[in-house]
Tab-separated table of C-alpha atoms and ligand atoms in Angstrom:
chain	number	residue	atom	x	y	z
A	1	UNK	CA	-33.454	-5.949	-5.847
A	2	UNK	CA	-33.652	-4.328	-2.414
A	3	UNK	CA	-34.041	-0.582	-2.259
A	4	UNK	CA	-31.562	1.247	0.006
A	5	UNK	CA	-34.252	3.376	1.740
A	6	UNK	CA	-37.318	1.219	1.482
A	7	UNK	CA	-36.448	-2.362	2.180
A	8	UNK	CA	-34.863	-1.952	5.578
A	9	UNK	CA	-35.193	-4.274	8.561
A	10	UNK	CA	-37.037	-2.605	11.493
A	11	UNK	CA	-34.919	-0.390	13.752
A	12	UNK	CA	-34.375	-2.359	16.952
A	13	UNK	CA	-34.858	-0.979	20.443
A	14	UNK	CA	-31.181	-1.663	21.115
A	15	UNK	CA	-30.113	0.399	18.112
A	16	UNK	CA	-32.477	3.198	19.155
A	17	UNK	CA	-31.002	3.156	22.672
A	18	UNK	CA	-27.466	3.209	21.314
A	19	UNK	CA	-28.269	6.343	19.273
A	20	UNK	CA	-29.633	7.957	22.442
A	21	UNK	CA	-26.393	7.069	24.212
A	22	UNK	CA	-24.417	8.735	21.433
A	23	UNK	CA	-26.467	11.924	21.832
A	24	UNK	CA	-25.826	11.801	25.585
A	25	UNK	CA	-22.076	11.567	24.915
A	26	UNK	CA	-22.270	14.499	22.502
A	27	UNK	CA	-23.844	16.590	25.278
A	28	UNK	CA	-21.566	15.179	27.977
A	29	UNK	CA	-24.667	14.451	30.036
A	30	UNK	CA	-25.618	11.767	32.531
A	31	UNK	CA	-29.245	12.871	32.387
A	32	UNK	CA	-31.834	10.791	30.556
A	33	UNK	CA	-31.857	11.520	26.838
A	34	UNK	CA	-34.989	10.886	24.791
A	35	UNK	CA	-34.852	11.017	21.008
A	36	UNK	CA	-38.173	12.526	20.060
A	37	UNK	CA	-39.840	11.434	16.855
A	38	UNK	CA	-40.426	14.775	15.222
A	39	UNK	CA	-38.771	18.093	14.463
A	40	UNK	CA	-37.375	20.004	17.479
A	41	UNK	CA	-40.642	21.849	18.050
A	42	UNK	CA	-41.994	18.536	19.388
A	43	UNK	CA	-39.726	18.313	22.476
A	44	UNK	CA	-39.711	22.107	22.832
A	45	UNK	CA	-43.494	22.110	23.192
A	46	UNK	CA	-43.669	18.773	25.007
A	47	UNK	CA	-41.245	19.936	27.704
A	48	UNK	CA	-43.164	23.145	28.368
A	49	UNK	CA	-46.543	21.404	28.475
A	50	UNK	CA	-45.056	18.711	30.700
A	51	UNK	CA	-43.366	21.001	33.179
A	52	UNK	CA	-45.624	24.075	33.301
A	53	UNK	CA	-49.132	24.552	34.638
A	54	UNK	CA	-51.320	27.087	36.431
A	55	UNK	CA	-49.013	26.964	39.463
A	56	UNK	CA	-45.928	27.870	37.407
A	57	UNK	CA	-44.298	31.279	37.350
A	58	UNK	CA	-42.030	31.438	34.328
A	59	UNK	CA	-39.307	33.865	33.393
A	60	UNK	CA	-39.269	33.727	29.592
A	61	UNK	CA	-36.242	35.271	27.930
A	62	UNK	CA	-36.892	36.633	24.451
A	63	UNK	CA	-33.833	37.129	22.251
A	64	UNK	CA	-35.514	36.137	18.986
A	65	UNK	CA	-38.688	34.605	17.552
A	66	UNK	CA	-38.517	31.305	19.449
A	67	UNK	CA	-38.679	32.985	22.856
A	68	UNK	CA	-41.953	34.546	21.769
A	69	UNK	CA	-43.363	31.108	20.937
A	70	UNK	CA	-42.290	29.657	24.284
A	71	UNK	CA	-44.106	32.466	26.094
A	72	UNK	CA	-47.278	31.678	24.140
A	73	UNK	CA	-47.115	27.985	25.104
A	74	UNK	CA	-46.427	28.835	28.743
A	75	UNK	CA	-49.464	31.144	28.878
A	76	UNK	CA	-51.544	28.488	27.180
A	77	UNK	CA	-50.542	26.091	29.992
A	78	UNK	CA	-51.900	28.568	32.528
A	79	UNK	CA	-48.493	29.718	33.770
A	80	UNK	CA	-47.833	33.255	34.940
A	81	UNK	CA	-45.235	34.535	32.476
A	82	UNK	CA	-42.710	37.301	32.972
A	83	UNK	CA	-41.071	38.168	29.659
A	84	UNK	CA	-37.550	39.568	29.558
A	85	UNK	CA	-36.740	40.873	26.082
A	86	UNK	CA	-33.558	42.229	24.575
A	87	UNK	CA	-33.097	43.855	21.169
A	88	UNK	CA	-32.212	41.231	18.576
A	89	UNK	CA	-28.795	42.815	17.914
A	90	UNK	CA	-27.578	41.873	21.403
A	91	UNK	CA	-27.544	38.936	23.821
A	92	UNK	CA	-29.079	38.820	27.287
A	93	UNK	CA	-26.703	39.030	30.264
A	94	UNK	CA	-26.640	36.927	33.419
A	95	UNK	CA	-26.935	40.181	35.381
A	96	UNK	CA	-30.236	40.977	33.680
A	97	UNK	CA	-31.535	37.526	34.636
A	98	UNK	CA	-30.306	37.952	38.207
A	99	UNK	CA	-32.219	41.238	38.492
A	100	UNK	CA	-35.366	39.731	37.023
A	101	UNK	CA	-35.248	36.797	39.435
A	102	UNK	CA	-34.664	39.139	42.376
A	103	UNK	CA	-37.701	41.187	41.313
A	104	UNK	CA	-39.845	38.040	40.932
A	105	UNK	CA	-38.878	35.568	43.669
A	106	UNK	CA	-41.757	33.217	42.787
A	107	UNK	CA	-40.204	32.269	39.423
A	108	UNK	CA	-39.792	28.487	39.282
A	109	UNK	CA	-39.185	28.028	35.540
A	110	UNK	CA	-36.778	29.842	33.208
A	111	UNK	CA	-36.888	29.419	29.433
A	112	UNK	CA	-34.031	30.527	27.206
A	113	UNK	CA	-32.806	30.059	23.657
A	114	UNK	CA	-29.060	29.438	23.551
A	115	UNK	CA	-28.228	30.604	20.020
A	116	UNK	CA	-30.763	32.073	17.612
A	117	UNK	CA	-30.111	31.211	13.984
A	118	UNK	CA	-32.949	33.594	13.127
A	119	UNK	CA	-31.305	36.626	14.719
A	120	UNK	CA	-27.664	35.544	14.946
A	121	UNK	CA	-27.075	36.094	18.649
A	122	UNK	CA	-25.896	33.679	21.334
A	123	UNK	CA	-26.531	33.916	25.063
A	124	UNK	CA	-24.069	33.174	27.903
A	125	UNK	CA	-25.778	30.027	29.150
A	126	UNK	CA	-23.065	28.934	31.589
A	127	UNK	CA	-23.338	32.208	33.533
A	128	UNK	CA	-27.126	32.332	33.303
A	129	UNK	CA	-27.332	28.704	34.450
A	130	UNK	CA	-25.417	29.529	37.621
A	131	UNK	CA	-27.883	32.330	38.405
A	132	UNK	CA	-30.916	30.146	37.696
A	133	UNK	CA	-29.482	27.314	39.797
A	134	UNK	CA	-28.919	29.641	42.732
A	135	UNK	CA	-32.548	30.757	42.502
A	136	UNK	CA	-33.694	27.138	42.299
A	137	UNK	CA	-35.858	27.401	39.168
A	138	UNK	CA	-36.114	24.707	36.531
A	139	UNK	CA	-33.975	25.670	33.515
A	140	UNK	CA	-35.259	24.995	29.988
A	141	UNK	CA	-32.926	25.565	27.033
A	142	UNK	CA	-33.380	25.523	23.270
A	143	UNK	CA	-29.961	24.467	21.999
A	144	UNK	CA	-31.104	23.536	18.482
A	145	UNK	CA	-29.000	26.204	16.809
A	146	UNK	CA	-25.995	25.964	19.127
A	147	UNK	CA	-25.290	22.236	19.325
A	148	UNK	CA	-22.349	21.419	17.088
A	149	UNK	CA	-21.437	25.077	16.673
A	150	UNK	CA	-20.462	25.850	20.280
A	151	UNK	CA	-20.343	23.900	23.567
A	152	UNK	CA	-23.693	22.701	24.919
A	153	UNK	CA	-23.200	21.227	28.404
A	154	UNK	CA	-26.474	20.640	30.256
A	155	UNK	CA	-24.895	19.009	33.325
A	156	UNK	CA	-22.128	21.575	33.809
A	157	UNK	CA	-24.591	24.443	33.286
A	158	UNK	CA	-27.473	23.094	35.344
A	159	UNK	CA	-29.891	22.792	32.427
A	160	UNK	CA	-32.909	20.624	33.340
A	161	UNK	CA	-34.499	20.393	29.906
A	162	UNK	CA	-32.113	20.746	26.968
A	163	UNK	CA	-33.520	20.407	23.451
A	164	UNK	CA	-31.365	19.794	20.395
A	165	UNK	CA	-32.002	19.163	16.716
A	166	UNK	CA	-29.540	17.887	14.136
A	167	UNK	CA	-30.515	20.080	11.196
A	168	UNK	CA	-28.245	23.040	11.885
A	169	UNK	CA	-24.599	22.727	12.910
A	170	UNK	CA	-24.746	18.946	13.279
A	171	UNK	CA	-25.437	18.690	9.555
A	172	UNK	CA	-28.076	16.029	10.142
A	173	UNK	CA	-31.770	15.356	9.629
A	174	UNK	CA	-34.586	17.657	10.742
A	175	UNK	CA	-37.198	14.988	11.347
A	176	UNK	CA	-36.040	13.755	14.750
A	177	UNK	CA	-34.728	15.706	17.741
A	178	UNK	CA	-33.628	15.033	21.308
A	179	UNK	CA	-34.018	16.293	24.841
A	180	UNK	CA	-32.039	15.671	28.009
A	181	UNK	CA	-34.165	15.632	31.155
A	182	UNK	CA	-32.899	15.998	34.718
A	183	UNK	CA	-34.354	14.128	37.697
A	184	UNK	CA	-35.816	17.416	38.936
A	185	UNK	CA	-37.556	17.972	35.621
A	186	UNK	CA	-39.031	14.462	35.628
A	187	UNK	CA	-40.305	15.051	39.155
A	188	UNK	CA	-41.891	18.349	38.108
A	189	UNK	CA	-43.674	16.677	35.209
A	190	UNK	CA	-44.805	13.702	37.297
A	191	UNK	CA	-46.362	16.133	39.787
A	192	UNK	CA	-48.115	18.127	37.053
A	193	UNK	CA	-51.693	16.913	36.594
A	194	UNK	CA	-51.859	18.755	33.267
A	195	UNK	CA	-48.711	17.158	31.815
A	196	UNK	CA	-49.615	15.368	28.561
A	197	UNK	CA	-50.007	11.613	28.935
A	198	UNK	CA	-50.848	9.042	26.279
A	199	UNK	CA	-50.089	11.840	23.839
A	200	UNK	CA	-47.553	12.451	21.086
A	201	UNK	CA	-46.406	15.471	23.127
A	202	UNK	CA	-45.825	13.404	26.253
A	203	UNK	CA	-42.279	13.033	27.515
A	204	UNK	CA	-43.624	11.196	30.571
A	205	UNK	CA	-44.843	8.403	28.291
A	206	UNK	CA	-41.231	7.871	27.198
A	207	UNK	CA	-40.042	8.000	30.794
A	208	UNK	CA	-42.558	5.476	32.062
A	209	UNK	CA	-42.802	3.106	29.130
A	210	UNK	CA	-39.343	3.337	27.553
A	211	UNK	CA	-36.738	4.474	30.100
A	212	UNK	CA	-38.216	2.902	33.240
A	213	UNK	CA	-38.804	-0.293	31.270
A	214	UNK	CA	-35.068	-0.579	30.584
A	215	UNK	CA	-35.404	0.721	27.002
A	216	UNK	CA	-36.528	-2.673	25.705
A	217	UNK	CA	-39.726	-1.787	23.855
A	218	UNK	CA	-40.395	1.309	21.753
A	219	UNK	CA	-43.703	3.150	22.172
A	220	UNK	CA	-44.443	3.118	18.468
A	221	UNK	CA	-42.647	2.569	15.166
A	222	UNK	CA	-39.752	5.022	15.094
A	223	UNK	CA	-38.971	7.426	12.236
A	224	UNK	CA	-36.541	4.884	10.917
A	225	UNK	CA	-34.874	6.801	8.094
A	226	UNK	CA	-34.415	9.860	10.258
A	227	UNK	CA	-32.970	7.731	13.064
A	228	UNK	CA	-30.453	6.199	10.652
A	229	UNK	CA	-29.577	9.663	9.356
A	230	UNK	CA	-29.091	10.886	12.927
A	231	UNK	CA	-26.837	7.945	13.649
A	232	UNK	CA	-24.801	8.656	10.508
A	233	UNK	CA	-24.537	12.309	11.438
A	234	UNK	CA	-23.318	11.464	14.964
A	235	UNK	CA	-20.756	9.073	13.469
A	236	UNK	CA	-19.524	11.792	11.140
A	237	UNK	CA	-19.179	14.288	14.001
A	238	UNK	CA	-17.330	11.716	16.120
A	239	UNK	CA	-14.991	10.979	13.190
A	240	UNK	CA	-14.142	14.654	12.640
A	241	UNK	CA	-14.171	15.384	16.367
A	242	UNK	CA	-16.744	17.657	18.001
A	243	UNK	CA	-14.052	20.239	18.779
A	244	UNK	CA	-13.059	20.401	15.123
A	245	UNK	CA	-16.695	20.778	14.045
A	246	UNK	CA	-17.199	23.630	16.526
A	247	UNK	CA	-13.920	25.253	15.437
A	248	UNK	CA	-15.146	25.234	11.816
A	249	UNK	CA	-18.307	27.066	12.834
A	250	UNK	CA	-16.411	29.614	14.925
A	251	UNK	CA	-14.032	30.228	12.014
A	252	UNK	CA	-16.935	30.637	9.577
A	253	UNK	CA	-18.536	33.242	11.836
A	254	UNK	CA	-15.227	35.084	12.319
A	255	UNK	CA	-14.469	35.043	8.599
A	256	UNK	CA	-17.957	36.219	7.611
A	257	UNK	CA	-17.844	39.071	10.087
A	258	UNK	CA	-14.340	40.164	9.077
A	259	UNK	CA	-15.203	39.816	5.406
A	260	UNK	CA	-18.331	41.933	5.698
A	261	UNK	CA	-16.499	44.652	7.628
A	262	UNK	CA	-13.841	44.789	4.898
A	263	UNK	CA	-16.430	44.606	2.098
A	264	UNK	CA	-18.159	47.864	2.975
A	265	UNK	CA	-21.041	48.900	0.747
A	266	UNK	CA	-23.076	49.678	3.859
A	267	UNK	CA	-23.478	46.032	4.841
A	268	UNK	CA	-22.837	45.498	8.575
A	269	UNK	CA	-22.912	42.689	11.128
A	270	UNK	CA	-26.417	42.717	12.635
A	271	UNK	CA	-25.194	41.693	16.105
A	272	UNK	CA	-23.030	44.564	17.321
A	273	UNK	CA	-20.597	42.682	19.552
A	274	UNK	CA	-18.626	39.780	18.094
A	275	UNK	CA	-18.794	38.011	21.476
A	276	UNK	CA	-22.604	38.019	21.247
A	277	UNK	CA	-22.677	36.704	17.667
A	278	UNK	CA	-23.588	33.040	17.254
A	279	UNK	CA	-21.072	30.748	15.565
A	280	UNK	CA	-23.912	28.909	13.797
A	281	UNK	CA	-24.970	31.764	11.494
A	282	UNK	CA	-24.038	35.376	10.865
A	283	UNK	CA	-26.767	37.957	10.398
A	284	UNK	CA	-26.129	41.158	8.460
A	285	UNK	CA	-27.907	44.494	8.280
A	286	UNK	CA	-28.430	45.946	4.824
A	287	UNK	CA	-27.866	49.650	4.152
A	288	UNK	CA	-30.818	52.039	3.942
A	289	UNK	CA	-32.616	51.644	0.649
A	290	UNK	CA	-31.480	48.061	0.082
A	291	UNK	CA	-34.172	45.466	0.790
A	292	UNK	CA	-32.471	42.391	2.247
A	293	UNK	CA	-34.773	39.859	0.570
A	294	UNK	CA	-34.111	41.449	-2.847
A	295	UNK	CA	-30.346	41.448	-2.342
A	296	UNK	CA	-30.458	37.791	-1.279
A	297	UNK	CA	-32.606	36.884	-4.293
A	298	UNK	CA	-30.066	38.528	-6.613
A	299	UNK	CA	-27.141	36.755	-4.907
A	300	UNK	CA	-28.926	33.408	-5.147
A	301	UNK	CA	-29.480	33.935	-8.874
A	302	UNK	CA	-25.716	33.740	-9.299
A	303	UNK	CA	-25.542	30.543	-7.225
A	304	UNK	CA	-28.713	28.936	-5.773
A	305	UNK	CA	-26.620	26.721	-3.475
A	306	UNK	CA	-25.298	29.612	-1.372
A	307	UNK	CA	-26.340	29.436	2.316
A	308	UNK	CA	-28.105	32.803	2.198
A	309	UNK	CA	-31.580	33.747	3.409
A	310	UNK	CA	-33.402	36.924	4.275
A	311	UNK	CA	-34.608	37.422	7.860
A	312	UNK	CA	-38.079	36.145	8.721
A	313	UNK	CA	-41.186	38.331	8.826
A	314	UNK	CA	-40.498	42.052	9.213
A	315	UNK	CA	-36.753	41.349	9.325
A	316	UNK	CA	-36.848	40.396	5.602
A	317	UNK	CA	-36.390	44.081	4.806
A	318	UNK	CA	-33.191	44.649	6.731
A	319	UNK	CA	-31.613	41.308	7.685
A	320	UNK	CA	-29.568	38.794	5.736
A	321	UNK	CA	-28.709	35.436	7.261
A	322	UNK	CA	-25.499	33.718	6.226
A	323	UNK	CA	-26.306	30.177	7.332
A	324	UNK	CA	-22.726	28.899	7.417
A	325	UNK	CA	-23.598	25.737	9.312
A	326	UNK	CA	-23.206	22.011	8.836
A	327	UNK	CA	-21.764	21.318	5.392
A	328	UNK	CA	-21.604	25.099	4.780
A	329	UNK	CA	-19.191	25.807	7.632
A	330	UNK	CA	-16.389	25.976	5.077
A	331	UNK	CA	-14.108	28.722	3.714
A	332	UNK	CA	-15.607	28.139	0.265
A	333	UNK	CA	-19.207	28.736	1.344
A	334	UNK	CA	-18.221	31.872	3.261
A	335	UNK	CA	-16.111	33.294	0.418
A	336	UNK	CA	-18.774	32.584	-2.203
A	337	UNK	CA	-21.449	34.186	-0.033
A	338	UNK	CA	-19.359	37.321	0.460
A	339	UNK	CA	-18.541	37.526	-3.236
A	340	UNK	CA	-22.181	37.128	-4.297
A	341	UNK	CA	-23.440	39.712	-1.802
A	342	UNK	CA	-20.618	42.079	-2.805
A	343	UNK	CA	-21.446	41.714	-6.491
A	344	UNK	CA	-25.132	42.365	-5.833
A	345	UNK	CA	-24.269	45.521	-3.877
A	346	UNK	CA	-21.866	46.689	-6.593
A	347	UNK	CA	-24.627	46.259	-9.176
A	348	UNK	CA	-26.614	48.806	-7.227
A	349	UNK	CA	-23.765	51.233	-7.436
A	350	UNK	CA	-22.523	50.735	-3.888
A	351	UNK	CA	-18.812	50.904	-3.260
A	352	UNK	CA	-17.461	47.490	-2.231
A	353	UNK	CA	-13.963	46.070	-1.794
A	354	UNK	CA	-14.302	42.489	-3.024
A	355	UNK	CA	-10.604	41.675	-2.819
A	356	UNK	CA	-10.304	43.217	0.631
A	357	UNK	CA	-13.260	41.134	1.809
A	358	UNK	CA	-11.729	37.957	0.423
A	359	UNK	CA	-8.408	38.594	2.145
A	360	UNK	CA	-9.968	39.623	5.452
A	361	UNK	CA	-12.109	36.479	5.512
A	362	UNK	CA	-9.101	34.340	4.643
A	363	UNK	CA	-7.036	35.859	7.471
A	364	UNK	CA	-9.871	35.613	9.997
A	365	UNK	CA	-10.419	31.942	9.216
A	366	UNK	CA	-6.847	31.404	10.429
B	401	LIG	C1	-33.716	26.258	13.827
B	401	LIG	C2	-34.199	26.400	15.180
B	401	LIG	C3	-35.190	25.578	15.677
B	401	LIG	C4	-35.866	24.547	14.813
B	401	LIG	O1	-36.714	25.150	13.910
B	401	LIG	P1	-36.775	24.947	12.330
B	401	LIG	O2	-37.229	26.276	11.820
B	401	LIG	O3	-37.780	23.878	12.096
B	401	LIG	O4	-35.425	24.570	11.823
B	401	LIG	C5	-35.557	25.738	16.990
B	401	LIG	N1	-34.986	26.671	17.778
B	401	LIG	C6	-34.021	27.473	17.315
B	401	LIG	C7	-33.418	28.491	18.216
B	401	LIG	C8	-33.596	27.376	16.009
B	401	LIG	O5	-32.646	28.193	15.550
C-alpha cells in the first residue's frame, strides 16, 4: 500500500516552476521569484550576504528583533551600518527614513521589516519605498509576517529583495520560503565578489543554474513535502481569494483590539496607534504586577489550542501575543482568546468586563 507522504513521485522542475509562478502572482510581481529550500531565515540571510559587502553603506531599520539580526549580518559582511530604531510600540515613518537618508547620502542599501509578529507593529512600506527609490538605494524587505495579512506589492513599492514565508498569515508550511529579486538586485549580487556561490546561501546559484537555464533542472532535490504543502496553501488562498484572507486578518486585529479595550483589567494594546498595529497579530501589554508569560500559561491551561504566546526574551514579562493568523484569523479564535485572558485576569482579582469584550469584538469584526 502506498503511503500518502512517503511514496511520492519526485517533484518535477515544471511543477516547481509553476509553484514559483503562483507565488509571483500572489505578490503581483514580474520580478524573478525563487522558492528557497529552507525557513525564511535562509533567503533573508542569503539576500544580505549576496547584496552587501565592504563597499556597502546600509540603513537598517529596527522595529523589532529581526531588524537587529539584519544589522548583525550586514556588519558581518563588512558593510557600514546605520541603525534607525523606533520603540516597539510604534512604527517607523517615511519622514524618519527621508531624514536618515539625507543625513547619510552614501546609503546604498535599506533593510526593513514590513510587519513584526514579534512586536505587533507594521510599517508604511509604500511610502518608505518611494523615499528609498528616490534616493536610489537597494530596498530589502522582510514580508514574512505581512504576506497574506495585508498587501505586499514589491513592484508597486520598489522593493528589490522581498522575502516571504508561508507559516504566518498564509497558513502554510514553515520549511520553504520565497524571495522576489529585481534586476538591480541581481546586478548588485553579480558585482559582489563576496556574494556566496556554490553555497546553500547563494541566490546567484539559483539565478545562474535555474532561472537562466530556463528553469529546466533543479539544483538539488527539493523539499518535496514542503513544496506540496506550499502549493496546497496557495491553492487554498486562491480559492478563498487573497482579499478575503487579508480582510479576515484585518478583522481579527480590529476585533482583538476592540475586545481588549472593552475588557479592561489593565490589559492594553501594546502598539499605541491602531494604524500602526499589524493585522497578522495583536500584541498586548499586561498591567503592572502581572507577568505576561504567567497569564498566558494560565490561559493556555484552559485551552492549549489558543493562539496565545508571551513576548520573546525580556518582553515575556510585559507582552502577550495574540497570533490570530492563518487558521486562527477567525471570530472564534479571537473570542476564545479574549475570554481566556479575561478569566485569567479575573482570577487575579482584576476587574474585567467579559460580556462587554465579547460584544465589542463582535461589533468590530463587522
Ligand atoms: C515569523 C517571522 C519570520 C520567520 O521566523 P520564524 O520565527 O522562524 O517563524 C521572519 N521575519 C519576521 C518579521 C517574522 O515575523
